[in-house]
Amino acid sequence: MDMRDFMEKHGLTDEDLDRMAEPYEREECPHSDAPMYSGSHLDRVGKKRVTVVYDAVDVQAVSAVARKRGVKPSVVYRDALKAYLANAAGA
C-alpha cells in the first residue's frame, strides 16, 4: 500500500496531514512527554555503517591482531580509527 492508498483508505487529505504534522514540526508533541528528536536517526543511534576497502595484507594483519586479542576484527578497526583521529586532532 502506498501513501495515496493509505490516505484514501483512512479518508485523509493533504491538509489533514499538514494539520497533524504541524505540532511535531514545532517540536510540540501533544500526546506525549517523551523527548522529541529531529535530524537523522543516526545522530540519535550514534552509529553508522560504512564500507571501507583495505589491501588484503592489511585485512590479514587486522585479523591476526583480532585473533590474538580474542575480539572481532571490527574492534581492531574501531580502535585503530580512534587512535588515528586522536593523533590527527593533536597534529
Short mmCIF file of C-alpha atoms in Angstrom, two decimals:
data_model
loop_
_atom_site.label_atom_id
_atom_site.label_comp_id
_atom_site.label_asym_id
_atom_site.label_seq_id
_atom_site.Cartn_x
_atom_site.Cartn_y
_atom_site.Cartn_z
CA MET A 1 0.00 0.00 0.00
CA ASP A 2 1.44 3.38 -0.94
CA MET A 3 0.77 6.68 0.79
CA ARG A 4 -2.11 7.67 -1.50
CA ASP A 5 -3.86 4.33 -0.89
CA PHE A 6 -3.37 4.73 2.85
CA MET A 7 -4.76 8.25 2.83
CA GLU A 8 -7.76 7.22 0.75
CA LYS A 9 -8.45 4.21 2.97
CA HIS A 10 -8.50 6.43 6.06
CA GLY A 11 -10.22 9.42 4.45
CA LEU A 12 -7.22 11.72 4.87
CA THR A 13 -6.37 14.76 2.75
CA ASP A 14 -3.07 16.58 2.32
CA GLU A 15 -4.50 19.31 4.52
CA ASP A 16 -5.23 16.75 7.25
CA LEU A 17 -1.63 15.54 7.16
CA ASP A 18 -0.29 19.11 7.28
CA ARG A 19 -2.52 19.90 10.28
CA MET A 20 -1.48 16.72 12.11
CA ALA A 21 2.23 17.27 11.39
CA GLU A 22 2.30 20.90 12.48
CA PRO A 23 2.75 20.33 16.25
CA TYR A 24 5.56 17.85 15.62
CA GLU A 25 7.32 20.24 13.26
CA ARG A 26 7.20 22.84 16.06
CA GLU A 27 8.59 20.11 18.36
CA GLU A 28 5.43 20.28 20.48
CA CYS A 29 4.19 16.72 20.74
CA PRO A 30 0.66 16.99 22.15
CA HIS A 31 0.32 13.30 23.03
CA SER A 32 3.47 12.54 24.96
CA ASP A 33 6.01 13.88 27.41
CA ALA A 34 8.72 11.80 25.74
CA PRO A 35 11.68 13.69 24.25
CA MET A 36 11.35 14.89 20.66
CA TYR A 37 14.20 14.26 18.24
CA SER A 38 14.93 15.97 14.97
CA GLY A 39 17.51 15.29 12.31
CA SER A 40 18.92 11.96 11.27
CA HIS A 41 18.11 8.91 13.36
CA LEU A 42 21.79 8.05 13.03
CA ASP A 43 22.59 11.07 15.19
CA ARG A 44 20.49 9.51 17.96
CA VAL A 45 21.64 5.94 17.45
CA GLY A 46 25.24 7.04 17.43
CA LYS A 47 26.39 4.56 14.83
CA LYS A 48 26.51 4.40 11.08
CA ARG A 49 27.71 1.57 8.90
CA VAL A 50 30.36 2.47 6.34
CA THR A 51 32.21 0.35 3.85
CA VAL A 52 35.96 0.73 3.55
CA VAL A 53 38.21 -1.23 1.21
CA TYR A 54 41.61 -2.25 2.56
CA ASP A 55 44.51 -4.05 0.97
CA ALA A 56 44.42 -7.80 1.64
CA VAL A 57 47.68 -7.70 3.58
CA ASP A 58 46.18 -5.12 5.99
CA VAL A 59 43.00 -7.17 6.43
CA GLN A 60 45.10 -10.22 7.25
CA ALA A 61 47.13 -8.23 9.79
CA VAL A 62 43.94 -6.96 11.43
CA SER A 63 42.55 -10.49 11.57
CA ALA A 64 45.74 -11.72 13.24
CA VAL A 65 45.60 -8.95 15.85
CA ALA A 66 41.92 -9.66 16.48
CA ARG A 67 42.57 -13.39 16.98
CA LYS A 68 45.43 -12.62 19.36
CA ARG A 69 43.23 -10.21 21.37
CA GLY A 70 40.20 -12.53 21.22
CA VAL A 71 37.97 -9.87 19.65
CA LYS A 72 36.25 -9.31 16.33
CA PRO A 73 38.21 -7.53 13.60
CA SER A 74 35.74 -4.63 13.80
CA VAL A 75 37.05 -3.87 17.30
CA VAL A 76 40.59 -3.56 15.93
CA TYR A 77 39.41 -1.28 13.10
CA ARG A 78 37.49 0.92 15.56
CA ASP A 79 40.45 1.11 17.94
CA ALA A 80 42.80 2.00 15.08
CA LEU A 81 40.45 4.70 13.82
CA LYS A 82 40.07 6.20 17.30
CA ALA A 83 43.86 6.26 17.76
CA TYR A 84 44.36 7.85 14.35
CA LEU A 85 41.71 10.52 14.99
CA ALA A 86 43.17 11.32 18.40
CA ASN A 87 46.60 11.68 16.85
CA ALA A 88 45.28 13.76 13.93
CA ALA A 89 43.43 16.10 16.29
CA GLY A 90 46.67 16.81 18.13
CA ALA A 91 48.61 17.50 14.93
#
